[in-house]
Short mmCIF file of C-alpha atoms in Angstrom, two decimals:
data_model
loop_
_atom_site.label_atom_id
_atom_site.label_comp_id
_atom_site.label_asym_id
_atom_site.label_seq_id
_atom_site.Cartn_x
_atom_site.Cartn_y
_atom_site.Cartn_z
CA MET A 1496 0.04 -0.04 -0.08
CA ILE A 1497 3.05 2.34 0.65
CA ASP A 1498 5.80 2.57 -1.76
CA LEU A 1499 8.32 5.27 -1.09
CA LYS A 1500 10.95 4.29 -3.70
CA LYS A 1501 8.58 5.40 -6.54
CA LEU A 1502 8.45 8.90 -5.12
CA GLU A 1503 11.09 11.52 -6.56
CA VAL A 1504 12.91 14.22 -4.92
CA TRP A 1505 14.82 16.33 -7.53
CA PHE A 1506 18.34 17.60 -6.87
CA VAL A 1507 18.78 20.94 -8.33
CA THR A 1508 22.07 23.05 -8.47
CA GLY A 1509 22.27 26.68 -8.99
CA SER A 1510 24.99 28.63 -10.64
CA GLN A 1511 25.24 31.18 -13.42
CA HIS A 1512 26.87 31.70 -16.86
CA LEU A 1513 29.66 34.10 -15.41
CA TYR A 1514 32.03 31.39 -14.78
CA GLY A 1515 32.40 29.82 -18.15
CA GLU A 1516 31.70 26.47 -19.76
CA GLU A 1517 34.57 24.65 -18.07
CA THR A 1518 33.58 25.55 -14.62
CA LEU A 1519 29.90 24.63 -15.34
CA LYS A 1520 30.92 21.31 -16.42
CA GLN A 1521 32.79 20.71 -13.07
CA VAL A 1522 29.63 22.01 -11.33
CA ALA A 1523 27.46 19.55 -13.28
CA ALA A 1524 29.89 16.66 -12.70
CA HIS A 1525 30.08 17.25 -8.98
CA SER A 1526 26.31 17.73 -8.63
CA GLN A 1527 25.88 14.22 -10.35
CA VAL A 1528 28.21 12.59 -7.92
CA ILE A 1529 26.30 14.09 -4.98
CA ALA A 1530 22.90 13.27 -6.32
CA THR A 1531 24.04 9.69 -7.03
CA ALA A 1532 25.31 9.23 -3.49
CA LEU A 1533 22.04 10.61 -2.14
CA ASN A 1534 20.00 8.21 -4.19
CA ASN A 1535 22.20 5.27 -3.11
CA ALA A 1536 22.20 6.17 0.47
CA SER A 1537 20.45 3.71 2.87
CA GLN A 1538 19.11 6.58 4.98
CA ILE A 1539 17.01 7.93 2.06
CA PRO A 1540 14.02 5.94 1.13
CA VAL A 1541 13.00 7.83 -2.06
CA THR A 1542 14.57 8.35 -5.37
CA ILE A 1543 16.84 11.18 -5.64
CA VAL A 1544 16.92 12.49 -9.42
CA PHE A 1545 19.73 14.61 -10.71
CA LYS A 1546 18.71 17.57 -12.81
CA PRO A 1547 20.93 19.82 -14.94
CA THR A 1548 22.32 23.07 -13.29
CA VAL A 1549 20.07 26.01 -13.46
CA LYS A 1550 21.69 29.14 -14.47
CA SER A 1551 19.05 31.67 -15.45
CA THR A 1552 15.56 32.97 -14.47
CA GLU A 1553 13.91 30.87 -17.23
CA GLU A 1554 15.77 27.72 -16.35
CA ILE A 1555 14.85 27.99 -12.73
CA TYR A 1556 11.15 28.71 -13.46
CA ASN A 1557 10.87 25.78 -15.75
CA ILE A 1558 12.40 23.31 -13.43
CA CYS A 1559 9.88 24.56 -10.71
CA ALA A 1560 7.09 24.26 -13.15
CA GLU A 1561 8.02 20.72 -14.17
CA ALA A 1562 8.22 19.64 -10.50
CA ASN A 1563 4.76 20.98 -9.86
CA ALA A 1564 3.42 19.11 -12.91
CA ASN A 1565 5.04 15.81 -12.11
CA ARG A 1566 2.77 13.73 -9.77
CA ASN A 1567 5.89 11.52 -8.55
CA VAL A 1568 7.88 14.57 -7.46
CA ILE A 1569 7.55 15.09 -3.72
CA GLY A 1570 10.05 17.85 -3.35
CA ILE A 1571 13.25 19.79 -4.43
CA ILE A 1572 16.72 19.73 -2.90
CA ALA A 1573 18.53 23.03 -3.85
CA TRP A 1574 22.24 23.49 -3.66
CA MET A 1575 24.41 26.46 -4.74
CA HIS A 1576 27.84 24.96 -5.83
CA THR A 1577 28.83 28.58 -6.96
CA PHE A 1578 27.14 32.07 -6.62
CA SER A 1579 23.70 31.93 -7.95
CA PRO A 1580 22.29 35.47 -7.96
CA ALA A 1581 19.02 35.04 -6.16
CA LYS A 1582 16.73 37.37 -8.05
CA MET A 1583 16.73 34.62 -10.74
CA TRP A 1584 15.07 32.36 -8.26
CA ILE A 1585 12.17 34.69 -7.45
CA ASN A 1586 9.62 33.43 -10.19
CA GLY A 1587 10.50 29.92 -9.72
CA LEU A 1588 10.09 29.94 -5.92
CA LYS A 1589 6.78 32.03 -6.44
CA ILE A 1590 5.08 29.10 -8.28
CA LEU A 1591 6.92 26.08 -6.46
CA GLN A 1592 4.21 23.95 -4.78
CA LYS A 1593 6.41 21.41 -3.56
CA PRO A 1594 8.49 21.22 -0.51
CA LEU A 1595 11.96 22.57 -0.37
CA LEU A 1596 15.14 21.40 1.25
CA HIS A 1597 18.23 23.73 1.13
CA LEU A 1598 21.42 21.67 1.32
CA HIS A 1599 24.13 23.83 2.54
CA THR A 1600 27.26 21.82 1.70
CA GLN A 1601 30.06 21.78 -0.63
CA PHE A 1602 31.72 19.31 -3.01
CA ASN A 1603 35.14 18.97 -1.10
CA ARG A 1604 35.05 18.33 2.79
CA ASP A 1605 38.39 19.72 3.53
CA ILE A 1606 40.33 22.81 2.29
CA PRO A 1607 43.29 21.53 0.02
CA TRP A 1608 45.77 23.66 1.93
CA GLY A 1609 48.74 23.22 -0.36
CA GLU A 1610 46.75 23.34 -3.79
CA ILE A 1611 43.96 25.92 -3.05
CA ASP A 1612 44.13 28.82 -5.57
CA MET A 1613 41.65 31.33 -7.15
CA ASP A 1614 40.27 28.65 -9.61
CA PHE A 1615 39.40 26.55 -6.66
CA MET A 1616 37.80 29.44 -4.90
CA ASN A 1617 35.81 30.35 -7.94
CA LEU A 1618 34.45 26.97 -8.22
CA ASN A 1619 33.58 26.09 -4.67
CA GLN A 1620 31.66 29.15 -3.39
CA SER A 1621 28.86 27.32 -1.39
CA ALA A 1622 29.73 29.13 1.62
CA HIS A 1623 28.43 32.39 0.09
CA GLY A 1624 26.40 31.10 -2.61
CA ASP A 1625 23.97 29.37 -0.32
CA ARG A 1626 23.70 32.58 1.79
CA GLU A 1627 22.49 34.49 -1.27
CA PHE A 1628 19.93 31.71 -2.05
CA GLY A 1629 19.02 31.54 1.69
CA PHE A 1630 18.28 35.31 1.78
CA ILE A 1631 15.72 35.33 -1.14
CA VAL A 1632 13.93 32.33 0.45
CA SER A 1633 13.64 34.19 3.61
CA ARG A 1634 12.78 37.37 1.93
CA MET A 1635 9.91 35.62 0.29
CA ARG A 1636 8.87 34.14 3.78
CA ARG A 1637 8.93 30.56 2.39
CA ASN A 1638 9.02 27.73 4.84
CA ARG A 1639 12.02 25.20 4.03
CA LYS A 1640 14.33 22.73 5.66
CA VAL A 1641 17.93 23.79 5.95
CA VAL A 1642 20.48 21.07 6.26
CA VAL A 1643 24.20 21.95 6.95
CA GLY A 1644 27.27 19.80 6.61
CA HIS A 1645 29.19 17.72 4.04
CA TRP A 1646 27.10 15.49 1.91
CA GLU A 1647 28.92 12.32 2.86
CA ASP A 1648 28.31 12.74 6.61
CA THR A 1649 26.07 10.22 8.07
CA GLU A 1650 24.22 12.74 10.10
CA VAL A 1651 23.46 14.80 6.99
CA LEU A 1652 22.20 11.78 5.13
CA SER A 1653 19.95 10.89 8.02
CA THR A 1654 18.57 14.24 8.17
CA ILE A 1655 17.81 14.43 4.46
CA GLY A 1656 16.21 11.04 4.62
CA GLY A 1657 13.98 11.97 7.50
CA TRP A 1658 12.83 15.08 5.53
CA THR A 1659 12.14 13.10 2.45
CA ARG A 1660 9.94 10.87 4.52
CA VAL A 1661 8.13 14.00 5.78
CA ALA A 1662 7.73 15.20 2.38
CA ALA A 1663 6.19 11.70 1.29
CA GLY A 1664 3.72 12.10 4.09
CA TRP A 1665 2.69 15.55 2.95
CA HIS A 1666 2.57 14.16 -0.73
CA ASP A 1667 0.27 11.40 0.43
CA TRP A 1668 -2.30 13.85 1.81
CA GLN A 1669 -2.72 15.73 -1.44
CA GLY A 1670 -6.09 14.37 -2.85
CA ALA A 1671 -6.28 11.78 -0.23
CA ARG A 1672 -9.81 10.65 0.64
CA PHE A 1673 -10.92 9.47 4.21
CA VAL A 1674 -14.22 8.01 5.06
CA ARG A 1675 -16.25 8.84 8.36
CA PHE A 1676 -18.90 6.03 8.88
CA GLY A 1677 -21.53 8.00 10.93
CA ASP A 1678 -20.95 11.33 12.50
CA ASN A 1679 -18.70 12.47 15.19
CA MET A 1680 -19.33 11.10 18.80
CA ARG A 1681 -22.21 13.22 20.08
CA PHE A 1682 -21.32 16.21 22.07
CA VAL A 1683 -17.56 15.93 21.78
CA ALA A 1684 -15.53 18.87 20.84
CA VAL A 1685 -11.87 18.10 20.12
CA THR A 1686 -12.50 15.30 17.74
CA ASP A 1687 -14.61 17.49 15.46
CA GLY A 1688 -13.40 20.43 13.35
CA ASP A 1689 -13.62 22.34 10.11
CA LYS A 1690 -13.41 19.93 7.40
CA VAL A 1691 -13.65 22.43 4.64
CA GLU A 1692 -10.68 24.54 6.04
CA ALA A 1693 -8.68 21.18 6.45
CA GLU A 1694 -9.25 20.24 2.72
CA TYR A 1695 -8.13 23.85 1.73
CA LYS A 1696 -5.08 23.72 4.06
CA PHE A 1697 -4.02 20.03 3.88
CA GLY A 1698 -5.29 18.73 0.64
CA PHE A 1699 -7.22 15.73 2.00
CA SER A 1700 -11.10 15.36 1.96
CA VAL A 1701 -13.31 13.74 4.59
CA ASN A 1702 -16.79 12.56 3.69
CA THR A 1703 -19.45 10.73 5.56
CA TYR A 1704 -21.02 7.34 4.60
CA GLY A 1705 -23.93 5.75 6.29
CA ILE A 1706 -23.09 2.59 8.35
CA GLY A 1707 -25.66 0.67 6.08
CA ASP A 1708 -23.28 1.45 3.10
CA LEU A 1709 -20.54 -0.61 4.76
CA VAL A 1710 -22.89 -3.22 6.09
CA LYS A 1711 -24.08 -3.98 2.44
CA VAL A 1712 -20.37 -4.61 1.44
CA VAL A 1713 -19.75 -6.73 4.48
CA ASP A 1714 -22.69 -8.88 3.78
CA ALA A 1715 -21.53 -9.64 0.35
CA ILE A 1716 -18.29 -11.14 1.52
CA SER A 1717 -18.14 -14.91 0.73
CA ASP A 1718 -17.72 -17.68 3.21
CA ALA A 1719 -14.69 -18.91 1.27
CA GLU A 1720 -12.99 -15.47 1.69
CA VAL A 1721 -13.76 -15.51 5.42
CA ASP A 1722 -12.32 -19.04 5.82
CA LYS A 1723 -9.07 -17.97 4.01
CA LEU A 1724 -8.69 -14.96 6.30
CA ILE A 1725 -9.31 -16.93 9.57
CA GLN A 1726 -6.48 -19.32 8.41
CA GLU A 1727 -4.15 -16.28 8.30
CA TYR A 1728 -5.32 -15.29 11.88
CA GLU A 1729 -4.56 -18.83 13.07
CA GLY A 1730 -0.99 -18.87 11.56
CA LYS A 1731 -0.22 -15.30 12.93
CA TYR A 1732 -2.02 -15.06 16.33
CA LYS A 1733 -2.49 -17.04 19.38
CA LEU A 1734 -6.27 -17.62 19.48
CA ALA A 1735 -8.24 -17.79 22.43
CA SER A 1736 -9.86 -21.25 23.12
CA SER A 1737 -13.40 -19.96 22.67
CA ILE A 1738 -12.71 -18.92 18.98
CA THR A 1739 -10.74 -21.78 17.89
CA LYS A 1740 -12.24 -24.38 15.27
CA ASP A 1741 -14.36 -26.03 17.73
CA GLY A 1742 -14.80 -23.17 20.20
CA ALA A 1743 -18.34 -21.87 21.38
CA GLN A 1744 -17.55 -18.43 19.92
CA ARG A 1745 -16.07 -19.41 16.73
CA GLN A 1746 -18.94 -17.63 14.89
CA SER A 1747 -17.84 -14.34 16.26
CA LEU A 1748 -14.38 -14.86 14.82
CA LYS A 1749 -15.93 -15.50 11.31
CA ASP A 1750 -18.04 -12.11 11.80
CA ALA A 1751 -15.10 -10.19 12.70
CA ALA A 1752 -13.10 -11.62 9.62
CA ARG A 1753 -16.05 -10.67 7.36
CA ILE A 1754 -16.12 -7.21 8.90
CA GLU A 1755 -12.48 -6.89 8.00
CA LEU A 1756 -12.86 -7.95 4.52
CA GLY A 1757 -15.82 -5.75 3.92
CA LEU A 1758 -14.01 -2.83 5.41
CA LYS A 1759 -11.00 -3.55 3.27
CA ALA A 1760 -13.16 -3.81 0.12
CA PHE A 1761 -15.10 -0.58 0.89
CA LEU A 1762 -11.82 1.32 1.30
CA GLU A 1763 -10.25 -0.02 -1.81
CA ASP A 1764 -13.28 0.55 -3.91
CA GLY A 1765 -13.49 4.15 -2.71
CA ASN A 1766 -9.76 4.72 -2.91
CA PHE A 1767 -9.80 5.84 0.75
CA LYS A 1768 -6.65 5.94 2.87
CA GLY A 1769 -8.14 5.66 6.16
CA PHE A 1770 -11.53 5.53 8.12
CA THR A 1771 -13.27 6.42 11.39
CA ASP A 1772 -16.26 4.93 12.98
CA THR A 1773 -18.19 5.47 16.29
CA PHE A 1774 -19.92 2.84 18.58
CA GLU A 1775 -22.91 5.41 18.78
CA ASP A 1776 -23.65 4.51 15.11
CA LEU A 1777 -23.49 0.59 14.44
CA HIS A 1778 -27.06 0.04 12.96
CA GLY A 1779 -26.70 -3.30 11.13
CA MET A 1780 -23.26 -4.11 12.35
CA ILE A 1781 -22.91 -7.47 14.37
CA GLN A 1782 -20.00 -6.24 16.33
CA LEU A 1783 -17.92 -3.02 16.44
CA PRO A 1784 -14.76 -3.36 14.27
CA GLY A 1785 -11.93 -4.47 16.48
CA ILE A 1786 -9.34 -6.68 14.72
CA ALA A 1787 -10.41 -5.16 11.53
CA ALA A 1788 -9.30 -1.67 12.58
CA GLN A 1789 -6.07 -3.07 14.07
CA ARG A 1790 -5.04 -5.07 11.12
CA LEU A 1791 -6.05 -2.46 8.38
CA MET A 1792 -3.74 0.10 10.39
CA GLY A 1793 -1.06 -2.51 10.26
CA ALA A 1794 -1.50 -2.62 6.55
CA GLY A 1795 -0.87 1.12 6.27
CA TYR A 1796 -4.52 2.81 6.62
CA GLY A 1797 -5.32 5.67 9.01
CA PHE A 1798 -7.72 5.11 11.73
CA ALA A 1799 -9.16 6.85 14.75
CA GLY A 1800 -12.36 6.20 16.85
CA GLU A 1801 -15.52 8.11 17.51
CA GLY A 1802 -15.46 10.19 14.24
CA ASP A 1803 -12.02 11.69 14.81
CA TRP A 1804 -11.18 12.39 11.28
CA LYS A 1805 -8.08 14.60 12.06
CA THR A 1806 -6.35 11.83 13.92
CA VAL A 1807 -7.29 9.48 10.93
CA ALA A 1808 -5.34 11.70 8.60
CA LEU A 1809 -2.40 12.08 10.98
CA VAL A 1810 -2.03 8.34 11.65
CA ARG A 1811 -2.02 7.87 7.86
CA ALA A 1812 0.71 10.56 7.35
CA MET A 1813 2.77 9.08 10.18
CA LYS A 1814 2.35 5.58 8.66
CA VAL A 1815 3.83 6.85 5.38
CA MET A 1816 6.65 8.90 7.01
CA GLY A 1817 7.54 5.61 9.10
CA HIS A 1818 7.22 3.22 6.41
CA GLY A 1819 10.16 0.62 6.44
CA LEU A 1820 11.62 1.87 9.74
CA LYS A 1821 11.73 -0.50 12.95
CA GLY A 1822 8.72 0.14 15.01
CA GLY A 1823 5.12 1.14 14.20
CA ASN A 1824 2.69 3.88 14.36
CA SER A 1825 -0.93 3.65 15.84
CA PHE A 1826 -4.09 5.42 16.85
CA MET A 1827 -3.81 5.92 20.62
CA GLU A 1828 -5.87 7.46 23.51
CA ASP A 1829 -4.69 8.55 26.90
CA TYR A 1830 -6.81 6.28 28.90
CA THR A 1831 -5.65 6.23 32.66
CA TYR A 1832 -2.81 7.31 34.82
CA HIS A 1833 -0.47 5.66 37.37
CA PHE A 1834 0.32 8.42 39.86
CA ASP A 1835 2.83 6.43 41.90
CA PRO A 1836 5.45 9.21 42.89
CA ALA A 1837 8.22 6.63 42.58
CA ASN A 1838 7.01 5.47 39.06
CA PRO A 1839 4.46 7.59 37.43
CA MET A 1840 3.20 6.65 33.89
CA VAL A 1841 0.26 6.87 31.41
CA LEU A 1842 -1.65 3.98 30.22
CA GLY A 1843 -2.63 4.30 26.64
CA SER A 1844 -5.14 2.29 24.97
CA HIS A 1845 -8.60 2.25 23.33
CA MET A 1846 -11.68 0.05 23.49
CA LEU A 1847 -10.17 -2.24 20.76
CA GLU A 1848 -8.29 -0.34 17.95
CA ILE A 1849 -4.56 -0.12 18.61
CA CYS A 1850 -2.44 -1.06 15.72
CA GLU A 1851 -0.52 -4.38 15.74
CA SER A 1852 2.58 -2.55 14.21
CA ILE A 1853 3.50 -1.38 17.96
CA ALA A 1854 3.15 -4.86 19.40
CA ASP A 1855 5.93 -6.40 21.46
CA GLY A 1856 5.83 -9.89 20.37
CA GLN A 1857 3.00 -11.92 19.25
CA ALA A 1858 -0.49 -10.70 19.77
CA SER A 1859 -3.35 -12.85 21.23
CA CYS A 1860 -6.61 -12.84 19.36
CA GLU A 1861 -9.32 -12.83 21.85
CA ILE A 1862 -13.20 -12.07 22.52
CA HIS A 1863 -14.47 -10.14 25.41
CA PRO A 1864 -17.54 -7.97 26.22
CA LEU A 1865 -17.16 -4.56 25.22
CA GLY A 1866 -19.44 -2.95 27.92
CA ILE A 1867 -20.36 -0.07 25.61
CA GLY A 1868 -22.33 0.23 22.18
CA GLY A 1869 -24.87 -2.43 22.81
CA LYS A 1870 -23.48 -4.95 20.21
CA ALA A 1871 -22.06 -8.39 20.29
CA ASP A 1872 -18.80 -9.10 21.91
CA PRO A 1873 -16.08 -8.13 19.47
CA VAL A 1874 -12.81 -9.80 18.56
CA ARG A 1875 -9.68 -8.03 19.17
CA LEU A 1876 -5.80 -8.32 19.35
CA VAL A 1877 -4.60 -8.03 22.80
CA PHE A 1878 -0.72 -7.14 23.49
CA ASN A 1879 1.69 -4.88 25.17
CA SER A 1880 3.72 -2.32 23.22
CA ALA A 1881 7.29 -2.02 23.11
CA ALA A 1882 9.53 -0.04 25.42
CA GLY A 1883 11.81 2.78 24.07
CA PRO A 1884 11.64 6.37 22.69
CA ALA A 1885 8.14 7.26 21.37
CA LEU A 1886 5.93 10.26 20.78
CA ASN A 1887 2.35 11.31 20.85
CA ALA A 1888 0.93 13.76 18.29
CA SER A 1889 -2.18 15.65 18.26
CA LEU A 1890 -3.75 17.60 15.26
CA ILE A 1891 -6.07 20.29 16.86
CA ASP A 1892 -8.45 22.75 15.19
CA MET A 1893 -7.93 25.97 17.28
CA GLY A 1894 -10.36 27.88 15.27
CA ASN A 1895 -8.27 30.30 13.47
CA ARG A 1896 -5.52 27.77 12.84
CA PHE A 1897 -4.44 24.19 13.10
CA ARG A 1898 -1.97 23.11 15.82
CA LEU A 1899 0.25 20.12 15.69
CA LEU A 1900 1.21 19.27 19.32
CA VAL A 1901 3.83 16.71 20.10
CA ASN A 1902 4.85 15.32 23.32
CA GLU A 1903 8.06 13.26 23.44
CA VAL A 1904 7.91 10.20 25.71
CA GLU A 1905 9.69 7.22 26.88
CA ALA A 1906 7.62 4.01 26.46
CA VAL A 1907 8.06 1.51 29.35
CA LYS A 1908 7.07 -2.15 30.05
CA PRO A 1909 4.06 -2.66 32.35
CA ALA A 1910 5.04 -2.78 36.06
CA GLN A 1911 2.80 -5.80 36.53
CA GLU A 1912 0.76 -8.21 34.60
CA LEU A 1913 -2.71 -7.23 33.46
CA PRO A 1914 -4.73 -10.36 33.30
CA LYS A 1915 -8.18 -8.63 33.25
CA LEU A 1916 -7.48 -5.83 30.79
CA PRO A 1917 -8.67 -7.27 27.45
CA VAL A 1918 -7.20 -4.66 25.15
CA ALA A 1919 -3.85 -3.73 23.58
CA ARG A 1920 -2.05 -1.11 25.59
CA ALA A 1921 1.08 1.10 25.84
CA PHE A 1922 2.64 2.61 28.75
CA TRP A 1923 4.81 5.76 28.85
CA LYS A 1924 6.49 8.43 30.86
CA PRO A 1925 5.86 11.92 29.30
CA TYR A 1926 8.80 14.34 29.18
CA PRO A 1927 9.92 16.27 30.80
CA ASP A 1928 8.05 14.79 33.78
CA MET A 1929 4.64 13.41 34.33
CA LYS A 1930 2.98 16.59 35.76
CA THR A 1931 4.73 19.06 33.61
CA GLY A 1932 4.09 17.03 30.42
CA LEU A 1933 0.42 16.48 31.34
CA ALA A 1934 -0.20 20.08 32.35
CA ALA A 1935 1.29 21.43 29.10
CA TRP A 1936 -0.71 19.12 27.01
CA ILE A 1937 -3.81 20.28 28.75
CA LEU A 1938 -2.78 24.03 28.26
CA ALA A 1939 -2.12 23.52 24.57
CA GLY A 1940 -5.53 22.16 24.09
CA GLY A 1941 -4.28 18.65 23.14
CA ALA A 1942 -6.84 16.00 22.25
CA HIS A 1943 -7.28 12.53 24.05
CA HIS A 1944 -6.76 10.94 20.80
CA THR A 1945 -3.29 10.82 19.33
CA GLY A 1946 -0.99 9.40 16.71
CA TYR A 1947 1.57 7.35 18.63
CA SER A 1948 4.86 6.63 17.15
CA GLN A 1949 7.79 4.35 17.86
CA ASN A 1950 9.77 5.56 14.83
CA LEU A 1951 9.29 9.06 14.18
CA THR A 1952 11.11 12.14 15.87
CA SER A 1953 9.73 15.49 16.97
CA GLU A 1954 12.06 16.90 14.15
CA ASN A 1955 10.09 14.97 11.56
CA LEU A 1956 6.67 16.33 12.80
CA GLU A 1957 8.02 19.90 13.08
CA ASP A 1958 9.27 19.49 9.43
CA PHE A 1959 5.79 18.36 8.50
CA ALA A 1960 4.20 21.34 10.26
CA ASP A 1961 6.48 23.73 8.43
CA ILE A 1962 5.52 22.12 5.09
CA ALA A 1963 1.86 22.41 5.97
CA ASN A 1964 2.58 25.94 7.32
CA ILE A 1965 0.80 25.26 10.61
CA GLU A 1966 1.77 25.95 14.16
CA PHE A 1967 4.00 23.38 15.82
CA THR A 1968 4.16 22.98 19.63
CA LEU A 1969 6.57 20.63 21.39
CA ILE A 1970 6.57 19.21 24.88
CA GLY A 1971 10.08 17.68 25.36
CA LYS A 1972 12.81 17.05 27.75
CA ASP A 1973 13.75 20.84 28.05
CA THR A 1974 10.01 22.11 28.54
CA LYS A 1975 9.46 24.48 31.42
CA LEU A 1976 5.80 25.35 32.11
CA SER A 1977 6.18 29.08 32.45
CA GLN A 1978 8.20 29.33 29.22
CA PHE A 1979 5.72 26.94 27.56
CA LYS A 1980 2.79 29.21 28.53
CA ASN A 1981 4.51 32.23 27.02
CA GLU A 1982 5.08 30.29 23.82
CA LEU A 1983 1.32 29.61 23.50
CA ARG A 1984 0.73 33.29 24.12
CA TRP A 1985 3.24 34.51 21.60
CA SER A 1986 1.86 32.09 19.18
CA GLU A 1987 -1.66 33.35 19.67
CA VAL A 1988 -0.69 36.86 19.02
CA TYR A 1989 1.29 35.83 15.97
CA TYR A 1990 -1.67 33.97 14.41
CA GLN A 1991 -3.93 36.79 15.18
CA VAL A 1992 -1.68 39.30 13.41
CA LYS A 1993 -1.01 36.79 10.46
CA GLY A 1994 -4.72 36.28 10.02
#
């Protein structure tokens, strides 16, 4: 469902005709070497495409127009090998609709002390050529990523690779379709929002379908398809005895499999990249989708509960950004707290739908009463998530803007067994500490639903917010509540002035 290698980032080098043909040949040769190295770097998951050196207003405009028109292009990396007078870039940057990364590097890592002369100086002018380019991008108030360092440096390659993942996530949103079965959970504020503004700002659409539209597709799934999927369940998960072949609740497993197949068919037929449902609107459904939502998230779809379409889109973007990396991304909810002063932590979970990609080991396939929704006992995967660095992200509609709020956390193993808790769960310690982290989240208006990631960083999501041109707010290891409050106040003023 997600293939990052088919996506392209164009490597564009700026220069000018002043230096003569021989110098421009060297510029092109050096640029080709760097572009090839970036394309072959294991840290960069997309295809880096070398483009001829641009030396005039017309050439720059044309390359930007071509990038806009090419559906596989997700961004441009710009580098000024020599001096490239920045007025030449104005018209091109005015029309460029793709994300921009400015690579501030030079071909040689070291100064050739015994050989350096004016010819070398005229050729290797990135130190001030990139400053000229940097000025015009800043003068035009355009967001971009700036990466500094030698192009062979591992940290530089990793940073570029992370940005290409972010650009892929943004690209995936453009024209994306998300489906909401039923409406938002009644009377809930934070999971609702302005879908028209979101489509204008982010490029994705959200539309509602009646649950009956889904039920019709679910009911059309054949028994043979159901039996085949159940064989997959039996090979991958540890099944509870009641839903094994001769178990008393085997039919419930068949019902769950049929729902998964129906949901998958509905999403594929409608070219949807994610969905949300709510237990308040299940007319015609035998059980609430549990294992179906978990496994479809595992396949790359976005999901969130209770009509929360913003988190659906965010989870999908995080799935794209993290594709191929160790660890997973999932819909999550802050459910309950452990306020032990010696070992405080958050228990994150949901009624059913936590993605299997974050499981620590084999998941157990079980059936239990839900206690809400008034439907048959649903089948779900039960597991603990892995320990290690993680983050929670919330996309919030603040009325006059969208805010992307991120809290860096440290996931931990549960302190004890949880024999009576029949859902997938994650435990974490918020940074900078439990009380500060939770207070800052509340002050920022963070939702109880989040996108939970084991493989993305706050830098990735800050880059994503920059591309989307929305507010980014971080709760991290160095957060101090008094300063955080001021940052929220300053941001409020900024967006009131910006309009």
